[in-house]
Tab-separated table of C-alpha atoms in Angstrom:
chain	number	residue	atom	x	y	z
A	1	MET	CA	22.103	-11.170	7.012
A	2	GLU	CA	19.143	-8.836	7.638
A	3	THR	CA	18.231	-6.689	4.655
A	4	SER	CA	16.498	-3.330	4.838
A	5	ASP	CA	13.017	-2.786	3.405
A	6	PRO	CA	12.969	0.107	0.911
A	7	ARG	CA	9.350	0.840	1.884
A	8	VAL	CA	10.482	1.631	5.432
A	9	GLU	CA	13.515	3.612	4.324
A	10	ASP	CA	11.410	5.740	1.969
A	11	CYS	CA	9.109	7.055	4.726
A	12	VAL	CA	9.159	9.862	7.258
A	13	ALA	CA	7.923	8.512	10.594
A	14	TYR	CA	4.915	10.127	12.245
A	15	GLY	CA	4.774	8.121	15.467
A	16	TYR	CA	3.941	4.844	17.193
A	17	SER	CA	0.762	3.364	18.640
A	18	ILE	CA	-0.120	0.435	20.883
A	19	LEU	CA	-2.909	-1.362	19.050
A	20	SER	CA	-5.116	-4.376	19.413
A	21	PRO	CA	-5.872	-5.786	15.934
A	22	ARG	CA	-9.581	-5.278	15.362
A	23	PRO	CA	-11.995	-8.050	14.368
A	24	ARG	CA	-13.301	-7.530	10.851
A	25	PRO	CA	-16.539	-5.483	11.052
A	26	ASP	CA	-19.761	-7.092	9.827
A	27	TRP	CA	-20.022	-4.540	7.027
A	28	ALA	CA	-16.582	-5.395	5.600
A	29	ARG	CA	-16.284	-7.853	2.748
A	30	LYS	CA	-15.360	-11.427	3.637
A	31	GLU	CA	-12.207	-11.365	1.484
A	32	LEU	CA	-10.533	-9.235	4.163
A	33	PRO	CA	-8.646	-10.989	6.988
A	34	GLU	CA	-10.529	-11.810	10.189
A	35	ARG	CA	-8.485	-9.236	12.121
A	36	LEU	CA	-7.487	-5.885	10.649
A	37	MET	CA	-4.537	-3.590	11.268
A	38	SER	CA	-5.538	0.046	10.901
A	39	ARG	CA	-4.502	3.527	12.029
A	40	SER	CA	-7.817	5.053	11.034
A	41	ASN	CA	-9.672	6.792	13.857
A	42	CYS	CA	-12.724	4.829	12.713
A	43	LEU	CA	-11.162	1.359	12.886
A	44	LYS	CA	-8.235	1.354	15.299
A	45	THR	CA	-8.352	-0.054	18.826
A	46	ASP	CA	-5.644	2.153	20.288
A	47	LEU	CA	-4.413	2.576	23.861
A	48	THR	CA	-4.447	6.325	23.222
A	49	ASN	CA	-8.250	6.134	23.219
A	50	VAL	CA	-8.168	5.413	26.959
A	51	TRP	CA	-6.383	8.694	27.614
A	52	LEU	CA	-8.697	10.622	25.289
A	53	ASP	CA	-11.778	9.134	26.998
A	54	ALA	CA	-10.348	10.058	30.400
A	55	TRP	CA	-9.589	13.601	29.275
A	56	GLN	CA	-13.121	14.071	27.967
A	57	GLU	CA	-14.600	12.724	31.227
A	58	ARG	CA	-12.101	14.411	33.573
A	59	GLU	CA	-14.969	16.169	35.367
A	60	GLY	CA	-17.639	13.608	34.568
A	61	ASP	CA	-18.160	9.853	34.446
A	62	MET	CA	-14.698	8.382	35.067
A	63	ALA	CA	-16.339	5.108	36.149
A	64	SER	CA	-17.287	4.423	32.527
A	65	VAL	CA	-13.706	5.188	31.432
A	66	TYR	CA	-12.317	2.673	33.945
A	67	ARG	CA	-14.893	0.073	32.913
A	68	GLU	CA	-14.211	0.408	29.176
A	69	ALA	CA	-10.431	0.439	29.692
A	70	HIS	CA	-10.718	-2.831	31.590
A	71	GLU	CA	-13.008	-4.383	28.977
A	72	ARG	CA	-10.829	-3.346	26.028
A	73	PHE	CA	-7.325	-3.623	27.490
A	74	GLY	CA	-7.581	-5.288	30.914
A	75	LEU	CA	-6.372	-2.105	32.644
A	76	GLU	CA	-7.171	-1.557	36.304
A	77	PRO	CA	-8.139	1.975	37.476
A	78	GLY	CA	-4.670	2.618	38.898
A	79	ALA	CA	-3.081	1.717	35.569
A	80	VAL	CA	-5.494	4.063	33.766
A	81	ASP	CA	-4.449	6.880	36.096
A	82	ARG	CA	-0.756	6.167	35.468
A	83	LEU	CA	-1.369	6.080	31.720
A	84	CYS	CA	-3.103	9.463	31.882
A	85	LEU	CA	-0.222	10.910	33.895
A	86	CYS	CA	2.184	9.629	31.234
A	87	TYR	CA	0.226	11.385	28.485
A	88	GLN	CA	0.161	14.604	30.495
A	89	THR	CA	3.804	14.732	31.568
A	90	THR	CA	5.980	12.786	29.113
A	91	PRO	CA	7.444	14.912	26.282
A	92	GLU	CA	7.572	11.923	23.914
A	93	VAL	CA	3.810	11.288	24.267
A	94	ASP	CA	0.957	13.391	22.914
A	95	MET	CA	-2.761	13.128	22.187
A	96	ASP	CA	-2.238	10.998	19.069
A	97	GLY	CA	0.352	8.523	20.346
A	98	PHE	CA	4.045	8.119	20.970
A	99	ARG	CA	6.702	10.098	19.155
A	100	THR	CA	9.385	7.458	19.840
A	101	LEU	CA	9.385	3.681	19.863
A	102	SER	CA	11.051	3.608	23.286
A	103	ALA	CA	8.166	5.577	24.855
A	104	ALA	CA	5.637	3.068	23.501
A	105	GLU	CA	7.740	0.138	24.691
A	106	GLU	CA	8.026	1.590	28.175
A	107	VAL	CA	4.260	2.041	28.558
A	108	LEU	CA	3.565	-1.448	27.222
A	109	ARG	CA	6.182	-2.970	29.505
A	110	ASP	CA	5.001	-1.114	32.617
A	111	LEU	CA	1.221	-1.222	32.228
A	112	LEU	CA	0.485	-4.233	30.006
A	113	PRO	CA	3.312	-6.773	30.425
A	114	GLY	CA	3.012	-10.112	28.657
A	115	ARG	CA	0.198	-9.010	26.352
A	116	ALA	CA	1.018	-10.798	23.106
A	117	ASP	CA	-2.329	-9.663	21.664
A	118	LEU	CA	-1.130	-6.048	21.590
A	119	VAL	CA	1.277	-4.701	19.005
A	120	ILE	CA	3.342	-1.561	18.566
A	121	VAL	CA	2.720	-0.108	15.124
A	122	GLY	CA	4.648	2.780	13.591
A	123	LEU	CA	3.018	5.038	11.027
A	124	GLY	CA	4.925	6.852	8.303
A	125	LEU	CA	4.314	8.796	5.117
A	126	PRO	CA	6.232	8.118	1.890
A	127	ARG	CA	8.574	11.001	1.135
A	128	LYS	CA	6.857	11.577	-2.203
A	129	PHE	CA	3.814	12.894	-0.331
A	130	VAL	CA	5.436	14.717	2.601
A	131	ASN	CA	6.079	17.906	0.647
A	132	ASP	CA	2.486	17.875	-0.646
A	133	LEU	CA	1.110	17.774	2.886
A	134	LEU	CA	3.516	20.385	4.237
A	135	ALA	CA	2.751	22.706	1.307
A	136	ILE	CA	-0.974	22.506	2.069
A	137	ALA	CA	-0.294	23.210	5.739
A	138	ALA	CA	1.831	26.240	4.861
A	139	THR	CA	-1.016	27.895	2.950
A	140	GLY	CA	-3.026	28.366	6.144
A	141	PRO	CA	-5.890	26.604	7.958
A	142	VAL	CA	-7.914	24.416	5.621
A	143	ASP	CA	-10.173	21.464	6.350
A	144	GLU	CA	-7.399	18.910	5.965
A	145	ILE	CA	-5.075	20.640	8.446
A	146	ASN	CA	-7.517	22.378	10.797
A	147	SER	CA	-7.141	20.340	13.996
A	148	ALA	CA	-4.752	19.837	16.869
A	149	THR	CA	-3.979	16.319	15.655
A	150	SER	CA	-3.076	17.597	12.215
A	151	GLU	CA	-0.821	20.247	13.724
A	152	LEU	CA	1.022	17.503	15.602
A	153	LEU	CA	1.303	15.534	12.385
A	154	VAL	CA	2.822	18.460	10.497
A	155	GLU	CA	5.227	19.107	13.366
A	156	ALA	CA	6.349	15.468	13.351
A	157	LEU	CA	6.843	15.311	9.581
A	158	ASN	CA	8.855	18.528	9.641
A	159	LYS	CA	11.399	16.723	11.842
A	160	ASN	CA	12.096	14.340	8.932
A	161	GLN	CA	12.772	11.347	11.194
A	162	SER	CA	13.146	7.789	9.948
A	163	PHE	CA	11.423	4.781	11.475
A	164	ALA	CA	13.140	3.167	14.455
A	165	PRO	CA	15.127	0.102	13.350
A	166	GLY	CA	13.817	-3.421	13.794
A	167	GLY	CA	10.305	-3.003	12.402
A	168	GLU	CA	8.457	-5.103	9.832
A	169	ALA	CA	6.504	-3.295	7.115
A	170	LEU	CA	2.897	-4.534	7.050
A	171	GLY	CA	1.681	-2.532	4.072
A	172	TYR	CA	0.069	0.745	3.100
A	173	GLU	CA	-3.287	2.063	4.302
A	174	PRO	CA	-4.938	4.918	2.394
A	175	LEU	CA	-6.208	7.343	5.054
A	176	VAL	CA	-7.957	10.690	4.776
A	177	LEU	CA	-6.591	13.665	6.667
A	178	ASN	CA	-9.633	15.647	7.741
A	179	GLY	CA	-9.514	16.846	11.336
A	180	GLY	CA	-6.947	14.118	12.019
A	181	LEU	CA	-6.430	10.724	10.418
A	182	SER	CA	-10.081	9.973	9.894
A	183	CYS	CA	-11.526	7.306	7.621
A	184	SER	CA	-9.663	4.407	6.048
A	185	TRP	CA	-10.197	3.292	2.485
A	186	LEU	CA	-11.907	0.239	4.022
A	187	CYS	CA	-14.584	2.471	5.592
A	188	ASN	CA	-15.517	3.609	2.100
A	189	GLY	CA	-15.429	0.163	0.496
A	190	ILE	CA	-12.617	1.275	-1.798
A	191	ASP	CA	-10.811	-2.042	-1.265
A	192	ARG	CA	-13.587	-3.674	-3.289
A	193	VAL	CA	-13.342	-1.035	-6.004
A	194	ALA	CA	-9.551	-1.402	-6.114
A	195	ASP	CA	-9.936	-5.130	-6.590
A	196	ASP	CA	-12.655	-4.893	-9.242
A	197	LYS	CA	-11.387	-1.901	-11.256
A	198	LEU	CA	-7.647	-1.741	-10.589
A	199	GLY	CA	-6.790	-5.384	-9.919
A	200	ILE	CA	-5.245	-4.463	-6.551
A	201	LYS	CA	-5.847	-6.899	-3.701
A	202	THR	CA	-5.261	-6.533	0.023
A	203	ASN	CA	-2.607	-8.541	1.843
A	204	GLY	CA	-3.011	-10.606	5.010
A	205	PHE	CA	-3.377	-7.453	7.146
A	206	GLY	CA	-6.036	-5.768	5.011
A	207	LEU	CA	-3.384	-3.396	3.629
A	208	ILE	CA	-1.770	-2.745	0.235
A	209	GLU	CA	1.564	-4.486	-0.269
A	210	ARG	CA	3.231	-2.306	-2.923
A	211	PHE	CA	3.731	1.461	-2.915
A	212	ALA	CA	2.907	1.728	-6.618
A	213	ASP	CA	-0.484	0.123	-5.968
A	214	ALA	CA	-1.167	2.337	-2.933
A	215	ASP	CA	-0.295	5.377	-5.044
A	216	ARG	CA	-2.744	4.249	-7.740
A	217	VAL	CA	-5.514	3.777	-5.162
A	218	VAL	CA	-4.986	7.266	-3.724
A	219	GLN	CA	-5.012	8.819	-7.194
A	220	TYR	CA	-8.224	6.932	-7.982
A	221	ILE	CA	-9.869	8.209	-4.777
A	222	ARG	CA	-8.915	11.799	-5.584
A	223	GLU	CA	-10.164	11.583	-9.168
A	224	ASP	CA	-13.350	9.668	-8.362
A	225	GLY	CA	-14.462	12.097	-5.658
A	226	HIS	CA	-16.957	9.806	-3.915
A	227	ALA	CA	-14.946	9.024	-0.770
A	228	GLU	CA	-14.791	11.082	2.444
A	229	PRO	CA	-13.640	14.670	1.742
A	230	GLY	CA	-10.093	15.570	2.738
A	231	LEU	CA	-6.519	14.815	1.777
A	232	TRP	CA	-6.081	11.120	0.940
A	233	LEU	CA	-2.559	9.744	1.360
A	234	PRO	CA	-1.023	6.232	1.539
A	235	TRP	CA	0.495	5.613	4.993
A	236	LEU	CA	2.883	2.776	5.776
A	237	LEU	CA	2.259	0.655	8.881
A	238	VAL	CA	5.325	-0.935	10.505
A	239	ARG	CA	5.046	-3.525	13.298
A	240	TYR	CA	7.557	-3.941	16.113
A	241	ASP	CA	8.036	-7.221	17.939
A	242	VAL	CA	6.659	-6.915	21.475
A	243	ASP	CA	8.839	-9.791	22.712
A	244	SER	CA	12.037	-7.941	21.835
A	245	GLN	CA	11.341	-4.750	23.789
A	246	ARG	CA	14.537	-2.947	24.645
A	247	ALA	CA	15.474	-2.235	28.207
A	248	VAL	CA	15.320	1.413	29.239
């Protein structure tokens, strides 16, 4: 009998991304796994980046967009064009990813079939922190909320949607909200500090296993004040099995 994971149930879902787990950067400590799962703009290898690159080069060097999309994801130019059309015309897709699991599954199935190296990862915020973020947003434009991505995030959290069923919780990633989901705690070397000072170790995905530990790390970051400026929150990453994609 399948049991539910309270970490998943306790979150409000933000959205879903198609990611390629990133090789551990040279600057990261060797205790981290060889491939990292991250939703940080600094660390993620996300299919959404192809669309953003194409949008930025819509009147410029599309040849470089096609070349990089092929190198990173194996996408041919026609597939890049179809992906861009999807981002422009599909209500369930926006500049920071997919609002529903089914939209992500459809793109993966149509454009990148059989790619076991890619994963669909949902991102959600523990309910304890949702009201904090929404309260900050309600006070007006501040650094943490002053971007289109952040506006989309607030809109999604206001819908109070749960994660789609069938996902596996990977762990929590402390991320800073500053013009979007910017740096990860790994970018700032806080994983080492958490290990040395708090006794909190990363799991096999480079994430934090327990909510209580993720909460402690975020509180430490806020009190210490040496990490990237912005609103630090612990986000839960949830993986969905690519092989069990539902038919549309």
